């Protein structure tokens, strides 16, 4: 009986006055992030699978730590800025939101510049064509760099949209959805730093 | 507002103009669904023709109808076409057409993405088949094992077509899967809580989740392959620390879930139509739903059973062997639910039900040989023999093609407004069923006799001639059966008896609208109060205040994901050319990559980004007429 009463409530519920849906784009973005995350899982699987039968992994010198940690700081800062901007946007302060979005994109661009500097140095130690480790190192970090580039373009696009908040046609919450993607890129870099940069040093220092 | 002005107004809002522009710009899920179905059937015919050529070559010992290289290309393209461009897209076609109607929504959640999925599916299929124009079709098997497929042993464009076309196709498949998930969890009719969803939703959702989780492994594998082949990387190069088995792990981590991706929605369709013909609700709805989800979940963890013969530790083989056998428990739950439904019901024997019952029979045989191959020692005995070919065809044809034909006979009257011819349908079913068993059952035996897969001919001294001739004859009979149905679909869609809204007295919402449904599908958005809306006493369309007409634009209702309470009004996009343009840009990107014109590819990527920017840019509203 209770179930039926609840049904009556649902089926007779007021439709007039309902807000416009803003969730479909967000759910789709979340699923897109999930499938992208599985892309990195497959890359890490390859990384660890190939390490299994090797006396040492990386097969050459492990990558240096300073630069990736600086890059991590840049990305973490950018996520903070973007989150602040998203809240400004939600509170209706569009100018601040747009400014924060552009600043985030600039920090992302800075990350890419730092990565190219790091590559320039590390390419002297190992190239993608040197061995399987080199192939994986550059593929994993290169995939991530491509994602950062895509994120930067996405943020710049959002910053110049005529409207940031929910509107009456899709895209519904451009800033919110793009920021989800940006935080994902940020999180992916944390995992990369931990597994590809820190772990080999830790393994070599502990007998 | 009276009914006819409402429907006029809704038609004006939802109908795509019948112009050249409309043909390419439409985002109507019904049009897209039909295009998916027709295109997938074209690929079925292509893959079938390839199979016929293969069987003619093998019908007798020492034949030279096809040379070894042509044979390799044809058997590879047969597998690739059937698995990637027929088996999954045909289910997407049914899903696209039926899901919104079953859920009581007016379109998919992301209609433009839906159009993009279709165009990308079509163009990637055209792309891979263009390889035939220069006789450099993929020739390394649909599994493309390294090192056969690296630059040293396969120098031509063959495997580049393979790798690039698959990366291209995964874009379409992933976009489609995300769309299905958002639709199922956001656009169900008010009252259609999770425990009242039609079972097809469970299988489609499970499949879509598998696609989202497993497909990236294929993308990564194909990217690795291309980098190895053309840029001197060493992923699969043992001499430089790579591993040929890495390919197999990545490929089967995707590949085994893919088996469920092309199988679960088919079982979902059977779970929809079989109870209707048994004239009772399905037995064990909850168990079937649970078994569906669990098949997907456990199916993520059995990929190594394709690799028992490569040399691995006893422990890992035992784990994967056990997991593979566990899956058969969940499949058995579904089979027994169908059998019990038939047993407890009063079956009305139609062509559609015949195909469904034929599926159960073939699936049991394919499932049993599956349990046999899950046993490690037995697998070692029959690996790379025709026994495996028999097993996989029993599973794929039995559990995909037969349910798909059952679904065509069941839902085509909804899509075309005409009933299919039953007599032709019966002929087709018996030709297919007898031909299939005549053709594929002897493969078990030649396999046990030791005939290997993927050989283009064999000497007469092996004594396989008679069996192989039987296989070829069976396959031809089967092909005739398929053609009878295809002709039946074509003719009946034009000249069949009018179907009316609900020819089968079925229970789900798609049968409450006209056949074919109007562009806006529902004049008033329905509400639901049980698993069988059209069998209970609830009036889905009772709406005295006219609140659920929503004729102020392209609108439908969004509801909460679990108990389906109305929470928002979902605004749907207008027709647009952007999805097609983006697909074309992607085609240009992959063609440039194939020709190793990297700058050109980068240029087309930028073009694609510009199109995407245009796609997402907000535009002025079209005023409701």
mmCIF file with all atom_site columns, C-alpha atoms in Angstrom, chain A residues 21-85:
data_model
loop_
_atom_site.group_PDB
_atom_site.id
_atom_site.type_symbol
_atom_site.label_atom_id
_atom_site.label_alt_id
_atom_site.label_comp_id
_atom_site.label_asym_id
_atom_site.label_entity_id
_atom_site.label_seq_id
_atom_site.pdbx_PDB_ins_code
_atom_site.Cartn_x
_atom_site.Cartn_y
_atom_site.Cartn_z
_atom_site.occupancy
_atom_site.B_iso_or_equiv
_atom_site.pdbx_formal_charge
_atom_site.auth_seq_id
_atom_site.auth_comp_id
_atom_site.auth_asym_id
_atom_site.auth_atom_id
_atom_site.pdbx_PDB_model_num
ATOM 1  C CA . UNK A 1 21 ? 18.151 19.536  -16.664 1.00 0.00 ? 21 UNK A CA 1
ATOM 2  C CA . UNK A 1 22 ? 21.839 20.262  -16.145 1.00 0.00 ? 22 UNK A CA 1
ATOM 3  C CA . UNK A 1 23 ? 23.048 16.784  -15.278 1.00 0.00 ? 23 UNK A CA 1
ATOM 4  C CA . UNK A 1 24 ? 23.291 14.909  -18.585 1.00 0.00 ? 24 UNK A CA 1
ATOM 5  C CA . UNK A 1 25 ? 26.440 16.682  -19.698 1.00 0.00 ? 25 UNK A CA 1
ATOM 6  C CA . UNK A 1 26 ? 27.993 16.217  -16.269 1.00 0.00 ? 26 UNK A CA 1
ATOM 7  C CA . UNK A 1 27 ? 27.250 12.488  -16.125 1.00 0.00 ? 27 UNK A CA 1
ATOM 8  C CA . UNK A 1 28 ? 28.590 12.080  -19.668 1.00 0.00 ? 28 UNK A CA 1
ATOM 9  C CA . UNK A 1 29 ? 31.766 13.926  -18.661 1.00 0.00 ? 29 UNK A CA 1
ATOM 10 C CA . UNK A 1 30 ? 32.146 11.685  -15.598 1.00 0.00 ? 30 UNK A CA 1
ATOM 11 C CA . UNK A 1 31 ? 31.858 8.586   -17.806 1.00 0.00 ? 31 UNK A CA 1
ATOM 12 C CA . UNK A 1 32 ? 34.301 10.052  -20.305 1.00 0.00 ? 32 UNK A CA 1
ATOM 13 C CA . UNK A 1 33 ? 36.746 10.590  -17.442 1.00 0.00 ? 33 UNK A CA 1
ATOM 14 C CA . UNK A 1 34 ? 36.216 6.993   -16.331 1.00 0.00 ? 34 UNK A CA 1
ATOM 15 C CA . UNK A 1 35 ? 37.072 5.636   -19.773 1.00 0.00 ? 35 UNK A CA 1
ATOM 16 C CA . UNK A 1 36 ? 40.109 7.954   -19.952 1.00 0.00 ? 36 UNK A CA 1
ATOM 17 C CA . UNK A 1 37 ? 41.204 6.678   -16.552 1.00 0.00 ? 37 UNK A CA 1
ATOM 18 C CA . UNK A 1 38 ? 41.049 3.131   -17.923 1.00 0.00 ? 38 UNK A CA 1
ATOM 19 C CA . UNK A 1 39 ? 43.335 4.282   -20.729 1.00 0.00 ? 39 UNK A CA 1
ATOM 20 C CA . UNK A 1 40 ? 45.933 5.168   -18.102 1.00 0.00 ? 40 UNK A CA 1
ATOM 21 C CA . UNK A 1 41 ? 45.254 1.890   -16.272 1.00 0.00 ? 41 UNK A CA 1
ATOM 22 C CA . UNK A 1 42 ? 46.103 0.019   -19.491 1.00 0.00 ? 42 UNK A CA 1
ATOM 23 C CA . UNK A 1 43 ? 49.295 2.080   -19.849 1.00 0.00 ? 43 UNK A CA 1
ATOM 24 C CA . UNK A 1 44 ? 50.324 1.347   -16.266 1.00 0.00 ? 44 UNK A CA 1
ATOM 25 C CA . UNK A 1 45 ? 49.503 -2.312  -16.753 1.00 0.00 ? 45 UNK A CA 1
ATOM 26 C CA . UNK A 1 46 ? 51.949 -2.364  -19.671 1.00 0.00 ? 46 UNK A CA 1
ATOM 27 C CA . UNK A 1 47 ? 54.520 -0.477  -17.565 1.00 0.00 ? 47 UNK A CA 1
ATOM 28 C CA . UNK A 1 48 ? 54.429 -2.983  -14.712 1.00 0.00 ? 48 UNK A CA 1
ATOM 29 C CA . UNK A 1 49 ? 53.920 -6.042  -16.882 1.00 0.00 ? 49 UNK A CA 1
ATOM 30 C CA . UNK A 1 50 ? 57.110 -5.300  -18.811 1.00 0.00 ? 50 UNK A CA 1
ATOM 31 C CA . UNK A 1 51 ? 59.000 -4.683  -15.559 1.00 0.00 ? 51 UNK A CA 1
ATOM 32 C CA . UNK A 1 52 ? 58.235 -8.194  -14.290 1.00 0.00 ? 52 UNK A CA 1
ATOM 33 C CA . UNK A 1 53 ? 61.091 -10.062 -15.949 1.00 0.00 ? 53 UNK A CA 1
ATOM 34 C CA . UNK A 1 54 ? 63.698 -7.296  -15.721 1.00 0.00 ? 54 UNK A CA 1
ATOM 35 C CA . UNK A 1 55 ? 66.529 -7.180  -13.169 1.00 0.00 ? 55 UNK A CA 1
ATOM 36 C CA . UNK A 1 56 ? 65.996 -3.425  -12.890 1.00 0.00 ? 56 UNK A CA 1
ATOM 37 C CA . UNK A 1 57 ? 63.234 -1.120  -14.043 1.00 0.00 ? 57 UNK A CA 1
ATOM 38 C CA . UNK A 1 58 ? 63.770 1.437   -15.526 1.00 0.00 ? 58 UNK A CA 1
ATOM 39 C CA . UNK A 1 59 ? 66.320 -0.366  -17.629 1.00 0.00 ? 59 UNK A CA 1
ATOM 40 C CA . UNK A 1 60 ? 68.392 2.835   -17.518 1.00 0.00 ? 60 UNK A CA 1
ATOM 41 C CA . UNK A 1 61 ? 68.670 5.678   -14.975 1.00 0.00 ? 61 UNK A CA 1
ATOM 42 C CA . UNK A 1 62 ? 65.375 6.615   -13.320 1.00 0.00 ? 62 UNK A CA 1
ATOM 43 C CA . UNK A 1 63 ? 64.083 10.063  -14.286 1.00 0.00 ? 63 UNK A CA 1
ATOM 44 C CA . UNK A 1 64 ? 65.027 12.964  -12.022 1.00 0.00 ? 64 UNK A CA 1
ATOM 45 C CA . UNK A 1 65 ? 62.540 14.130  -9.430  1.00 0.00 ? 65 UNK A CA 1
ATOM 46 C CA . UNK A 1 66 ? 62.808 17.893  -9.184  1.00 0.00 ? 66 UNK A CA 1
ATOM 47 C CA . UNK A 1 67 ? 61.077 18.935  -12.377 1.00 0.00 ? 67 UNK A CA 1
ATOM 48 C CA . UNK A 1 68 ? 58.061 16.607  -12.105 1.00 0.00 ? 68 UNK A CA 1
ATOM 49 C CA . UNK A 1 69 ? 57.474 17.811  -8.547  1.00 0.00 ? 69 UNK A CA 1
ATOM 50 C CA . UNK A 1 70 ? 57.556 21.435  -9.712  1.00 0.00 ? 70 UNK A CA 1
ATOM 51 C CA . UNK A 1 71 ? 55.129 20.466  -12.481 1.00 0.00 ? 71 UNK A CA 1
ATOM 52 C CA . UNK A 1 72 ? 52.946 18.790  -9.864  1.00 0.00 ? 72 UNK A CA 1
ATOM 53 C CA . UNK A 1 73 ? 52.914 21.996  -7.836  1.00 0.00 ? 73 UNK A CA 1
ATOM 54 C CA . UNK A 1 74 ? 51.890 23.957  -10.931 1.00 0.00 ? 74 UNK A CA 1
ATOM 55 C CA . UNK A 1 75 ? 48.996 21.581  -11.668 1.00 0.00 ? 75 UNK A CA 1
ATOM 56 C CA . UNK A 1 76 ? 47.804 21.469  -8.044  1.00 0.00 ? 76 UNK A CA 1
ATOM 57 C CA . UNK A 1 77 ? 47.827 25.264  -7.940  1.00 0.00 ? 77 UNK A CA 1
ATOM 58 C CA . UNK A 1 78 ? 45.895 25.376  -11.200 1.00 0.00 ? 78 UNK A CA 1
ATOM 59 C CA . UNK A 1 79 ? 43.238 23.051  -9.806  1.00 0.00 ? 79 UNK A CA 1
ATOM 60 C CA . UNK A 1 80 ? 42.898 25.290  -6.759  1.00 0.00 ? 80 UNK A CA 1
ATOM 61 C CA . UNK A 1 81 ? 42.501 28.376  -8.932  1.00 0.00 ? 81 UNK A CA 1
ATOM 62 C CA . UNK A 1 82 ? 39.934 26.655  -11.118 1.00 0.00 ? 82 UNK A CA 1
ATOM 63 C CA . UNK A 1 83 ? 37.897 25.444  -8.157  1.00 0.00 ? 83 UNK A CA 1
ATOM 64 C CA . UNK A 1 84 ? 37.871 28.996  -6.780  1.00 0.00 ? 84 UNK A CA 1
ATOM 65 C CA . UNK A 1 85 ? 36.772 30.249  -10.192 1.00 0.00 ? 85 UNK A CA 1
#
